[in-house]
PDB file of C-alpha atoms and ligand atoms in Angstrom:
ATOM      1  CA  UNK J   1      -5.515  27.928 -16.460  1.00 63.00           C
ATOM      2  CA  UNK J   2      -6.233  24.579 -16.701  1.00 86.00           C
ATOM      3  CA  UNK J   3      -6.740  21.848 -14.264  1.00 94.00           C
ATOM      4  CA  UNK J   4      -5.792  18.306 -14.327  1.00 97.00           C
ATOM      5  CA  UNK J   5      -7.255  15.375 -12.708  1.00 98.00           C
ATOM      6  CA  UNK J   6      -5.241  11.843 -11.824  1.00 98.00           C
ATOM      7  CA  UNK J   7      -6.944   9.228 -10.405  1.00 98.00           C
ATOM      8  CA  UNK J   8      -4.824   6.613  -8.815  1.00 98.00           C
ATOM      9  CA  UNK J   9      -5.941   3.232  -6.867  1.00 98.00           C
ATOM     10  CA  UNK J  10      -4.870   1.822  -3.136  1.00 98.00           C
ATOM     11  CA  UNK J  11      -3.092  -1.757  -2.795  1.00 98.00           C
ATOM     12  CA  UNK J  12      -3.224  -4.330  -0.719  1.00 98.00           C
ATOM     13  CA  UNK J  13       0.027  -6.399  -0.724  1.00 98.00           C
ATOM     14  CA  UNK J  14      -0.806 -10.571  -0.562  1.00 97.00           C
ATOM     15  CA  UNK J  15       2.197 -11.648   0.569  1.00 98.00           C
ATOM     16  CA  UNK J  16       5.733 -10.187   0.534  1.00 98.00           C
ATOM     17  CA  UNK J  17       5.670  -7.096   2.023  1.00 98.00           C
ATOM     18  CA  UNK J  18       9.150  -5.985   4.492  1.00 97.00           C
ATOM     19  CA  UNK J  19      11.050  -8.791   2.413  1.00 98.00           C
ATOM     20  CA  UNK J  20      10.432  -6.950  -0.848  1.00 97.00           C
ATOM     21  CA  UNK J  21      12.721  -4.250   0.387  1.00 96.00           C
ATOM     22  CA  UNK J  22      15.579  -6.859   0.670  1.00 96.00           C
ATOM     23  CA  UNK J  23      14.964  -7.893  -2.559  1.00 97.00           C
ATOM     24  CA  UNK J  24      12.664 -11.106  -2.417  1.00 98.00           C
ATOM     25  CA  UNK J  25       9.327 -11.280  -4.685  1.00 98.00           C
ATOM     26  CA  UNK J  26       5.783  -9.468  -3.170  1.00 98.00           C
ATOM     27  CA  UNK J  27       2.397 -10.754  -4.735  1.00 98.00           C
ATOM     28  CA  UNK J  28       0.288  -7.341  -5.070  1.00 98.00           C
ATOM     29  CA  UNK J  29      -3.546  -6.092  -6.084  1.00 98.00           C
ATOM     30  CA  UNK J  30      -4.702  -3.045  -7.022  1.00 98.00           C
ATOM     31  CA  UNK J  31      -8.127  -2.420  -5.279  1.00 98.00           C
ATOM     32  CA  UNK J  32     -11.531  -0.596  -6.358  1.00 98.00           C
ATOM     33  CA  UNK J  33     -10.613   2.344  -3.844  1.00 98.00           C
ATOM     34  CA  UNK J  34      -8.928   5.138  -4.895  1.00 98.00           C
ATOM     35  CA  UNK J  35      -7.347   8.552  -4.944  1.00 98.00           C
ATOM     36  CA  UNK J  36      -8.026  11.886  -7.038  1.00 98.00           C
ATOM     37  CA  UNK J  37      -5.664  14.564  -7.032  1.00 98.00           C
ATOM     38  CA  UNK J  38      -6.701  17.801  -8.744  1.00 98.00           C
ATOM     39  CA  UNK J  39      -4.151  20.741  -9.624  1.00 98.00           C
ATOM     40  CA  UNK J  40      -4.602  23.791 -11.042  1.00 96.00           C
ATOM     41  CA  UNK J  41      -1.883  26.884 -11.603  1.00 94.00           C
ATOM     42  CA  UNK J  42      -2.672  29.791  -8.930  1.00 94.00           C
ATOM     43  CA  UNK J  43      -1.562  32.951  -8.754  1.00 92.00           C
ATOM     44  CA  UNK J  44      -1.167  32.531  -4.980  1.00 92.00           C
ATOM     45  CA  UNK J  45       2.119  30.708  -3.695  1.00 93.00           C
ATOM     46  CA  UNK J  46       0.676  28.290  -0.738  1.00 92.00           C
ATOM     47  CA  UNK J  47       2.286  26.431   1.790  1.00 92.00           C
ATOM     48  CA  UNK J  48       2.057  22.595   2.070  1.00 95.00           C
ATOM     49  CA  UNK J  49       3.425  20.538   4.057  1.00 95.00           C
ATOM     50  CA  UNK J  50       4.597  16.646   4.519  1.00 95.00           C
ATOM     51  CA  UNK J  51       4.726  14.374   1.554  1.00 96.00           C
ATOM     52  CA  UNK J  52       3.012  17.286  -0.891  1.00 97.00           C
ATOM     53  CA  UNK J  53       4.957  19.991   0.060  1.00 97.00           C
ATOM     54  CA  UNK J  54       8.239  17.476  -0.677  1.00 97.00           C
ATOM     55  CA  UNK J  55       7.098  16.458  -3.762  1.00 98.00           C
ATOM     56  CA  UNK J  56       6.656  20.267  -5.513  1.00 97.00           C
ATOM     57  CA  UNK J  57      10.129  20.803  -4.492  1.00 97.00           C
ATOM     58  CA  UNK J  58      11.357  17.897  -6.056  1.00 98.00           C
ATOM     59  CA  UNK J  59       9.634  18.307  -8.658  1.00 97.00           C
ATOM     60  CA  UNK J  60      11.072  22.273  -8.296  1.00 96.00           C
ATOM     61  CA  UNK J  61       6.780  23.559  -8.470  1.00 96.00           C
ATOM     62  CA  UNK J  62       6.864  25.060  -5.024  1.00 93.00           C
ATOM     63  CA  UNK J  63       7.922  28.595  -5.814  1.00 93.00           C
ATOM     64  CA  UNK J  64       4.875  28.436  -8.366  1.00 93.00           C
ATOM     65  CA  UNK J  65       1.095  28.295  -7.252  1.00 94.00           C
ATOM     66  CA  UNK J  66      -0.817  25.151  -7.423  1.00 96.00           C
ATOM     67  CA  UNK J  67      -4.544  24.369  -5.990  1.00 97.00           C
ATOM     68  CA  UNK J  68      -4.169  21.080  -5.050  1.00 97.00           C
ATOM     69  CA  UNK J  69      -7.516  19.128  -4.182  1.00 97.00           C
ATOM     70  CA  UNK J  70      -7.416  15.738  -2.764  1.00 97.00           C
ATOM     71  CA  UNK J  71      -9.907  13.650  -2.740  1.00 97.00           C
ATOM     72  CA  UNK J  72      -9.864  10.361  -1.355  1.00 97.00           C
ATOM     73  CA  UNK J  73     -11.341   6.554  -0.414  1.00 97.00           C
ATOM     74  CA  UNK J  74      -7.993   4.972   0.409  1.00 97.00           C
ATOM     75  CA  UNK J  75      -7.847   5.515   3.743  1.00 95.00           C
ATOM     76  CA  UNK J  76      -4.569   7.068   5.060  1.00 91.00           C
ATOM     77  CA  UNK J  77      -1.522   5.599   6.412  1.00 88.00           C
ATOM     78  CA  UNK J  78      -3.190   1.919   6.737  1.00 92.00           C
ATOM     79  CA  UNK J  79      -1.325  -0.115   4.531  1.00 95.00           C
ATOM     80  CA  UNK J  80      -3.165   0.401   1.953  1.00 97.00           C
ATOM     81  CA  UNK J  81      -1.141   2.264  -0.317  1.00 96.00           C
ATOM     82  CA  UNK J  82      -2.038   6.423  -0.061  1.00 96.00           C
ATOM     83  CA  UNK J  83       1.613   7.571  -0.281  1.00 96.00           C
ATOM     84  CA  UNK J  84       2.158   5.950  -3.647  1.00 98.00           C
ATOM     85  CA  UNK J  85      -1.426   7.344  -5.209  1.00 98.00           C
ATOM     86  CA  UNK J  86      -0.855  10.302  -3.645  1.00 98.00           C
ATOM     87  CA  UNK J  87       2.887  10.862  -5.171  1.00 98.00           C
ATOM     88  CA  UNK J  88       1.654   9.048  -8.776  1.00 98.00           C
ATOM     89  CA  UNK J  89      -1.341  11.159  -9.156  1.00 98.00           C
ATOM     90  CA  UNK J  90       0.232  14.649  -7.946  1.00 98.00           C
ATOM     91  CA  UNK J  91       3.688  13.605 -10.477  1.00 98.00           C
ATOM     92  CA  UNK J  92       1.208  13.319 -13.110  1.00 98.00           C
ATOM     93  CA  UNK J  93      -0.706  15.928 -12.657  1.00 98.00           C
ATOM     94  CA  UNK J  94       2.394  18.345 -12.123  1.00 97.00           C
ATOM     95  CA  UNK J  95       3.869  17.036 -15.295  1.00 97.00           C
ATOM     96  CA  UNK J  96       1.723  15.404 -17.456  1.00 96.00           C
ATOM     97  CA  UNK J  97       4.379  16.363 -20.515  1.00 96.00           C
ATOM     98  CA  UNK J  98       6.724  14.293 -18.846  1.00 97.00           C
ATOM     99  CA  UNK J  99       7.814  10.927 -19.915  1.00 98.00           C
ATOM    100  CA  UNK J 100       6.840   7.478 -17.971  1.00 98.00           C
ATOM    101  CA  UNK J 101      10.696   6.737 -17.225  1.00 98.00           C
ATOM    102  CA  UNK J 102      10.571  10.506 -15.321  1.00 98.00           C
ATOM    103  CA  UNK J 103       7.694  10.281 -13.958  1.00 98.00           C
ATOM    104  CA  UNK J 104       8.721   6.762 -11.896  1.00 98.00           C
ATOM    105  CA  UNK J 105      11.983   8.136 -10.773  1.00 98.00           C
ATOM    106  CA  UNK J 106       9.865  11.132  -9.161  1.00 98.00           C
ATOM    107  CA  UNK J 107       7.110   8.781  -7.891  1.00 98.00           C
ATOM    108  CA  UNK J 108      10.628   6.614  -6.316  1.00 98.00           C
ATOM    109  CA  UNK J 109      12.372   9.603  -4.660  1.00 97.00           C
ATOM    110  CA  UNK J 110       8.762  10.384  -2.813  1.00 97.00           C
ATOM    111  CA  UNK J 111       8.019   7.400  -2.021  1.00 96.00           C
ATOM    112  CA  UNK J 112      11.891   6.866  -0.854  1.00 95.00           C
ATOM    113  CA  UNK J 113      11.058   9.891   1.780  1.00 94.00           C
ATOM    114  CA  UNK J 114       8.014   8.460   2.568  1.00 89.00           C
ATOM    115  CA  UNK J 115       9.010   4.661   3.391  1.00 86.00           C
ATOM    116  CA  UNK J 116      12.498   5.867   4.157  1.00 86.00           C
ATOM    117  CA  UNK J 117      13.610   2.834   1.744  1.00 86.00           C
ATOM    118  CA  UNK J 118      10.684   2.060  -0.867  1.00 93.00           C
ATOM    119  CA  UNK J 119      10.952  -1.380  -2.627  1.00 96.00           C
ATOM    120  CA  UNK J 120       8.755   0.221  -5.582  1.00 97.00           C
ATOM    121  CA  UNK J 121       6.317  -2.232  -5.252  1.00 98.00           C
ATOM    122  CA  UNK J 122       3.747   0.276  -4.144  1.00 98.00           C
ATOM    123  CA  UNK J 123       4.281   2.449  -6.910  1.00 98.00           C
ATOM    124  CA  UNK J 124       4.266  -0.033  -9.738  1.00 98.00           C
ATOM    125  CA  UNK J 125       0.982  -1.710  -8.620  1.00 98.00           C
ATOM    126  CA  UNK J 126      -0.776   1.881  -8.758  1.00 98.00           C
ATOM    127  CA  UNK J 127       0.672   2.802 -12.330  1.00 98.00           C
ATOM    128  CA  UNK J 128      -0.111  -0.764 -13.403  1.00 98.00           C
ATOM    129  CA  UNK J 129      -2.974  -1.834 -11.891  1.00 98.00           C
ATOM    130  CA  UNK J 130      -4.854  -5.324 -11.740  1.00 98.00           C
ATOM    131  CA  UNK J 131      -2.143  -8.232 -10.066  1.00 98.00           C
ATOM    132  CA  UNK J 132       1.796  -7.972  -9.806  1.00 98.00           C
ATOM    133  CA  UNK J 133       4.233 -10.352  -8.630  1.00 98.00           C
ATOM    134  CA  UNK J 134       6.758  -7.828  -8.408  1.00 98.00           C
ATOM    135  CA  UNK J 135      10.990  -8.132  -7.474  1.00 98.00           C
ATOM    136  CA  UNK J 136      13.576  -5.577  -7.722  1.00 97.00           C
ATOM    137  CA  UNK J 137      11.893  -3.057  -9.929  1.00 96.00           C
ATOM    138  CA  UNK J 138      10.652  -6.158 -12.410  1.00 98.00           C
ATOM    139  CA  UNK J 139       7.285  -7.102 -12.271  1.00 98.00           C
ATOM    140  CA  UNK J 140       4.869  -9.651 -14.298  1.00 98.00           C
ATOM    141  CA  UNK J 141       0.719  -9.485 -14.667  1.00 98.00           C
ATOM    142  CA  UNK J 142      -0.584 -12.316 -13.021  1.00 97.00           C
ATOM    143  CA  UNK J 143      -4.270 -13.630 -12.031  1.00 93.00           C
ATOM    144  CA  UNK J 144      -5.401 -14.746  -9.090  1.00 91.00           C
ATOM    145  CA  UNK J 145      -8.247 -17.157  -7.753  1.00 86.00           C
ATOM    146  CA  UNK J 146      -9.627 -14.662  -5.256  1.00 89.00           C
ATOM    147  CA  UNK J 147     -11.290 -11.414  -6.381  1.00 93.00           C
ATOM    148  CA  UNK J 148     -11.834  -9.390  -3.535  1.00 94.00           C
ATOM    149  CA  UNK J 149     -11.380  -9.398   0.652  1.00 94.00           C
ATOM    150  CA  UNK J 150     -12.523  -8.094   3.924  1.00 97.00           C
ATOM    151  CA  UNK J 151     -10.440  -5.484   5.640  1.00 98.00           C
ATOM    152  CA  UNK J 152     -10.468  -5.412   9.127  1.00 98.00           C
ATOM    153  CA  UNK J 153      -9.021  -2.110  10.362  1.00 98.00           C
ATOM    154  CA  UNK J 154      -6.842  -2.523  13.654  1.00 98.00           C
ATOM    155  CA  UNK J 155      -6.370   1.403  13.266  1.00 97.00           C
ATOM    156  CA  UNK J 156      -3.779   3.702  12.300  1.00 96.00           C
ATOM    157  CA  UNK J 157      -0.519   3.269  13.757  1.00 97.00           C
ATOM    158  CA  UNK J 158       1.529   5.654  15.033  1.00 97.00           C
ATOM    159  CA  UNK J 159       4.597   4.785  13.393  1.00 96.00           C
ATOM    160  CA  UNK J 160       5.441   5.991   9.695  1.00 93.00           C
ATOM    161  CA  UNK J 161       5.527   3.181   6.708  1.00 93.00           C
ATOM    162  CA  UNK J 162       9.697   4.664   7.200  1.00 92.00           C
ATOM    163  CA  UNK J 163      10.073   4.049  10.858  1.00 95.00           C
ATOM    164  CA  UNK J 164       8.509   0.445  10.139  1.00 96.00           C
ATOM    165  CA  UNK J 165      11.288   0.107   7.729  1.00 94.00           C
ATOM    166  CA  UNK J 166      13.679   1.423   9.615  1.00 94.00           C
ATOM    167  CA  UNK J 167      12.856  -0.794  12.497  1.00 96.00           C
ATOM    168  CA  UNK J 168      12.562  -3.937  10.484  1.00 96.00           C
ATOM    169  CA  UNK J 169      16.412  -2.908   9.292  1.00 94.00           C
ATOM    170  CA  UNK J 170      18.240  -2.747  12.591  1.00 95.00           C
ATOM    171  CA  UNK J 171      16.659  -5.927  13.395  1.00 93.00           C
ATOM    172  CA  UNK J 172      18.838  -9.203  12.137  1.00 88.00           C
ATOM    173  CA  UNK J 173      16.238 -10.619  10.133  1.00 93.00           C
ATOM    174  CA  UNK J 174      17.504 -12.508   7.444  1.00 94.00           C
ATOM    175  CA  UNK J 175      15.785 -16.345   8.063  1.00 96.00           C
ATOM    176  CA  UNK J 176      12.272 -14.611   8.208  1.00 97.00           C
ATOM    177  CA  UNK J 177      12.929 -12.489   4.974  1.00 97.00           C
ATOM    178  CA  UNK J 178      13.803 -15.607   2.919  1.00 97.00           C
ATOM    179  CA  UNK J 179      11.102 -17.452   4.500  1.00 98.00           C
ATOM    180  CA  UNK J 180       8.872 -14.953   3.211  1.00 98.00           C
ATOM    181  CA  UNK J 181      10.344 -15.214   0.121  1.00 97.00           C
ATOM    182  CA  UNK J 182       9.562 -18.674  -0.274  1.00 97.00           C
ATOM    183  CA  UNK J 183       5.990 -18.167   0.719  1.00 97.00           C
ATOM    184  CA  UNK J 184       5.480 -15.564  -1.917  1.00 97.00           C
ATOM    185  CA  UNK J 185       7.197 -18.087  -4.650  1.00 96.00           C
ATOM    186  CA  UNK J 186       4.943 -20.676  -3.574  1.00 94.00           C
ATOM    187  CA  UNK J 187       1.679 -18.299  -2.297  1.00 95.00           C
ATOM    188  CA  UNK J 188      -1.910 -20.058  -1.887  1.00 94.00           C
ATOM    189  CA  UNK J 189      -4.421 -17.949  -0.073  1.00 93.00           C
ATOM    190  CA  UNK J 190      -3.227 -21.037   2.551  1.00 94.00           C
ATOM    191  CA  UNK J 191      -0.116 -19.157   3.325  1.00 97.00           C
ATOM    192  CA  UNK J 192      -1.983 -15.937   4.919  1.00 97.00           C
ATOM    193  CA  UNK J 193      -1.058 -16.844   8.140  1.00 97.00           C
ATOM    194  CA  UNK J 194       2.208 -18.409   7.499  1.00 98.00           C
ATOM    195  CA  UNK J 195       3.054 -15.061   6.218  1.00 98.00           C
ATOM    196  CA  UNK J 196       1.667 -12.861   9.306  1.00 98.00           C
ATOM    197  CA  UNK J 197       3.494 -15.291  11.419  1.00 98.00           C
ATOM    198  CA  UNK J 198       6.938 -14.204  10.675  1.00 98.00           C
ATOM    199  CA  UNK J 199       5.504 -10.373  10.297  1.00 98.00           C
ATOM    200  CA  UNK J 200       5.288 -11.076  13.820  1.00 98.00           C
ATOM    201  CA  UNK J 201       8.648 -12.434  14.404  1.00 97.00           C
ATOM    202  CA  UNK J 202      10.049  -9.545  12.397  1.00 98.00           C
ATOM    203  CA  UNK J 203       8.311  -7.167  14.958  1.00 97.00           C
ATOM    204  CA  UNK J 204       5.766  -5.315  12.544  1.00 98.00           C
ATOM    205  CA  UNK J 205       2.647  -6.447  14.295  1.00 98.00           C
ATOM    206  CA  UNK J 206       1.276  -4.905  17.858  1.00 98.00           C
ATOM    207  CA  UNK J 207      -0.895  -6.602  20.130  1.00 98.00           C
ATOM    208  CA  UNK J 208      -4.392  -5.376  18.687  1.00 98.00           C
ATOM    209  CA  UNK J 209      -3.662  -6.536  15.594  1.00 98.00           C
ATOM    210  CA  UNK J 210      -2.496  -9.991  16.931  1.00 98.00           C
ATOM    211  CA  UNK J 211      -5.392 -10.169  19.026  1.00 98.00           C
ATOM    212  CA  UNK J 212      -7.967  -9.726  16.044  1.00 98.00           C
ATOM    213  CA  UNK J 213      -5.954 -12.217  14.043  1.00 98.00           C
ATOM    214  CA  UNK J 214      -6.120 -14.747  16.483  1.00 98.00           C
ATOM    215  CA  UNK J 215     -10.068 -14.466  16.647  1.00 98.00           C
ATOM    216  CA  UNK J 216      -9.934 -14.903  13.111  1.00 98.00           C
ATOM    217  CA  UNK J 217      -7.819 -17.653  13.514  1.00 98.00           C
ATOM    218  CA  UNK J 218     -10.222 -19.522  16.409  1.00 98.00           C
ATOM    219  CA  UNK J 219     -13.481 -19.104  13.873  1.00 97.00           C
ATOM    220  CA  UNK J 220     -11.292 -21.199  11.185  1.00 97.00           C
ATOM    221  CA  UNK J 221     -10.086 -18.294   8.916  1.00 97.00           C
ATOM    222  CA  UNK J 222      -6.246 -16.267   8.095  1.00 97.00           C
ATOM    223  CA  UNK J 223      -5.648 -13.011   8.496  1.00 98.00           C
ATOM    224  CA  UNK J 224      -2.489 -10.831   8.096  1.00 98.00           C
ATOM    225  CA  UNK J 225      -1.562  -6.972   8.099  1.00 98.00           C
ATOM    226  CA  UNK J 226      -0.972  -5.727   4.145  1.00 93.00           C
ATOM    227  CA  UNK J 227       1.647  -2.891   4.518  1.00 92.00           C
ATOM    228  CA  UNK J 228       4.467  -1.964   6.955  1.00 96.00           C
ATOM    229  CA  UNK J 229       2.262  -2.804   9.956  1.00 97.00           C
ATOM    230  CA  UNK J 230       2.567  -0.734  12.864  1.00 98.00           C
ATOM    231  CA  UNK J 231       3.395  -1.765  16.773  1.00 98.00           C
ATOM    232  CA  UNK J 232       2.495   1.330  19.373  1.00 97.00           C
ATOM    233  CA  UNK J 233      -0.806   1.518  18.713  1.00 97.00           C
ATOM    234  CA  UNK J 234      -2.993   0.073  15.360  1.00 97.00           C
ATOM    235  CA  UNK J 235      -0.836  -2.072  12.568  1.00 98.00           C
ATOM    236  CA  UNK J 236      -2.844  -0.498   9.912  1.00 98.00           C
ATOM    237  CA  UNK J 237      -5.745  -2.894   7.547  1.00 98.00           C
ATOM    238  CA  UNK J 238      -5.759  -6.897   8.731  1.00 98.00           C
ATOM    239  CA  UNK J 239      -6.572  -8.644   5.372  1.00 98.00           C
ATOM    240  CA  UNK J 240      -8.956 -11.320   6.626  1.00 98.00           C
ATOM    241  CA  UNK J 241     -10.386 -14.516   4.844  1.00 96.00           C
ATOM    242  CA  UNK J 242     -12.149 -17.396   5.468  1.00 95.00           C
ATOM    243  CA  UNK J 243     -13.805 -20.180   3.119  1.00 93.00           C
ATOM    244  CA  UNK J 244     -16.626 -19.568   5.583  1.00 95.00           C
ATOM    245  CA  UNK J 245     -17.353 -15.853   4.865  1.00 95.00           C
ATOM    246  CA  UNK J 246     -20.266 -15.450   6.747  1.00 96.00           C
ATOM    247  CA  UNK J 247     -18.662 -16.901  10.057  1.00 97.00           C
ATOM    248  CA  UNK J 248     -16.199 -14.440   9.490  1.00 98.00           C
ATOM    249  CA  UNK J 249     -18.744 -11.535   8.640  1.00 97.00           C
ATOM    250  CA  UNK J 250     -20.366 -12.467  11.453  1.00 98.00           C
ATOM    251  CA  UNK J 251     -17.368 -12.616  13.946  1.00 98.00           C
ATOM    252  CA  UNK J 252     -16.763  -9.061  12.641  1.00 98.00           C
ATOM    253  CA  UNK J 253     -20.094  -7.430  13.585  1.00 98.00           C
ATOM    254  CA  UNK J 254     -20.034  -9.399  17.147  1.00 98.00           C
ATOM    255  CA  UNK J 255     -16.983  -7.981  18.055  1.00 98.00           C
ATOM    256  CA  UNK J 256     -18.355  -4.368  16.380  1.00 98.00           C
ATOM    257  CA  UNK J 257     -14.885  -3.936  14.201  1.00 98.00           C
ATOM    258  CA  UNK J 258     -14.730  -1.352  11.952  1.00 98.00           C
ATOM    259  CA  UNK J 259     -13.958  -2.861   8.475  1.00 98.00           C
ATOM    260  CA  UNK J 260     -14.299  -2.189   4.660  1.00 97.00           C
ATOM    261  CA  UNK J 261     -14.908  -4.494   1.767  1.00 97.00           C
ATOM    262  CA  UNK J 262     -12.658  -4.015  -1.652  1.00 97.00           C
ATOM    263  CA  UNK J 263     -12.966  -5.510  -4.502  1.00 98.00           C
ATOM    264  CA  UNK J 264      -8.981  -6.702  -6.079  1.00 97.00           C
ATOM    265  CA  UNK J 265      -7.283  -5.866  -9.773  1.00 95.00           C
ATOM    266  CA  UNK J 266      -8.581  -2.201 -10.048  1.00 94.00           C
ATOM    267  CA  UNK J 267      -7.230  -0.335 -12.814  1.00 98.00           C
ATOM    268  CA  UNK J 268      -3.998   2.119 -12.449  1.00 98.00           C
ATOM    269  CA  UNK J 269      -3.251   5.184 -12.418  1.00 98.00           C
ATOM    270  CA  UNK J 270      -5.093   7.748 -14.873  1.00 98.00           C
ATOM    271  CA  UNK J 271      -5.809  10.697 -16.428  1.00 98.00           C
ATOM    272  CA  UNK J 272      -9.378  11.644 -15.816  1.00 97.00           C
ATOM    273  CA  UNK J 273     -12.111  13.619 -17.797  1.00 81.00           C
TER     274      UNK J 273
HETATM  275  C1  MEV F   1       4.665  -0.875   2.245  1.00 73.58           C
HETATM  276  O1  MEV F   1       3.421  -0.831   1.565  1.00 73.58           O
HETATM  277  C2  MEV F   1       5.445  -2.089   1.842  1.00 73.58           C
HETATM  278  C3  MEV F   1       6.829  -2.210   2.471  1.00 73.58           C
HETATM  279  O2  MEV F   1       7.340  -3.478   2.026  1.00 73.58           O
HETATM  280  C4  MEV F   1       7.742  -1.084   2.047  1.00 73.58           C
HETATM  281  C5  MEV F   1       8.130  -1.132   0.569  1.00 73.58           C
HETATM  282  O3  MEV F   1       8.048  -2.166  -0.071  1.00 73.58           O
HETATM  283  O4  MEV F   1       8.559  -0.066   0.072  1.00 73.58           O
HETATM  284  C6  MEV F   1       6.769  -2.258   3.983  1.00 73.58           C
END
């Protein structure tokens, strides 16, 4: 029987991200971390469960065996994008016969359960790859003057990317979405904390998050979450820069945080080997 392999890469989202869903623009990089997903027909029916086991019976595979190995550097539930990999690379793998257009409207309906109401910025940045300004399902290439970032991780939260959404929606949030809007039409790496400031306002952003961005803040530098955020506990990966990177490198080991380093504009989604 034979066995596919996707490979599919994480995201971090510049600027846009909660206002997307209401329709305003998102400025969006693939990154050098990413996620393989390797299936292979079984005689043995198993049992999966959460966003895997609702994707085969979408895709109406979960009466029929499949291995599924996962294999992965995008760290989960951060921001970072590992629903949309993890739905792009297991639709393609399931059905690499099917067309593009079928494929996305899979990848949407998973990523729909997943953020409760996805923008499909997440999943057009992982098929595409490299830089998106992206709005309502449209999106253009673009290039950017910055090529890669430090990721400060304020840990997992405890809500879903969907609750996040959810909460963001019975909130009345209107000013702050357009204001993000504007930011995004007009984004500079200046704007970081412009941006995080009315993440705050909209209530995505707990208190260890803030914290860490405001030391970021004192040493000179901007830092924002780069997903749904999260408020009980961790908001997920702070996106941190600074013209003075070693400052900030070196605020980051004083203050022990754990943190990665990813380079931006990896390539999309693909069929491997
Ligand atoms: C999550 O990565 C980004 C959100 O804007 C949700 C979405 O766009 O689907 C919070």
């Amino acid at each position: 029987m034979k066995t596919v392999t996707v490979s599919a890469p994480g995201k971090v989202i510049l600027a846009g991200e909660h206002a997307v869903v209401y329709g305003y623009s998102a400025i969006v990089a693939a990154i050098d971390k990413r996620m393989k997903v390797t299936v292979k027909e079984s005689k043995k029916v198993q049992e999966y469960s959460g966003l895997v086991r609702f994707a085969l019976e979408l895709m109406g595979e979960d009466k029929r065996g499949w291995d599924i190995k996962i294999d992965s550097q995008i760290p989960i539930g951060s921001g970072l994008g590992s629903s949309a990999a993890l739905a792009t690379a297991l639709v393609w793998a399931i059905k690499p016969a099917a067309k593009i257009e079928e494929k996305d409207k899979l990848i949407k309906e998973i990523e729909d359960f997943a953020h409760g109401k996805s923008s499909g910025v997440d999943q057009t940045i992982v098929r595409e790859g490299g830089f998106l300004r992206f709005r309502q399902g449209k999106f253009k290439k673009i290039t950017l003057p910055i090529s890669r970032a430090i990721l400060i991780d304020s840990g997992r939260p405890a809500e879903t990317t969907g609750e996040m959404v959810g909460l963001v929606a019975r909130g009345n949030r209107e000013r702050q979405m357009k204001q993000i809007g504007e930011i995004v039409n007009k984004w500079t790496v200046d704007k970081i904390s412009l941006n995080e400031k009315l993440l705050e306002q909209i209530g995505v952003v707990g208190g260890k998050a803030k914290s860490m961005i405001r030391a970021v803040e004192a040493m000179g530098g901007q830092a924002k979450i780069c997903g749904a955020g999260g408020v009980r506990t961790g908001s997920g990966m702070i996106l941190a820069y600074a013209q003075n990177e070693d400052k900030l490198r070196q605020l980051i080991k004083d203050k022990n945080w754990p943190h990665m380093e990813v380079k931006f504009g990896g390539k999309g989604a693909r069929y491997e080997g």
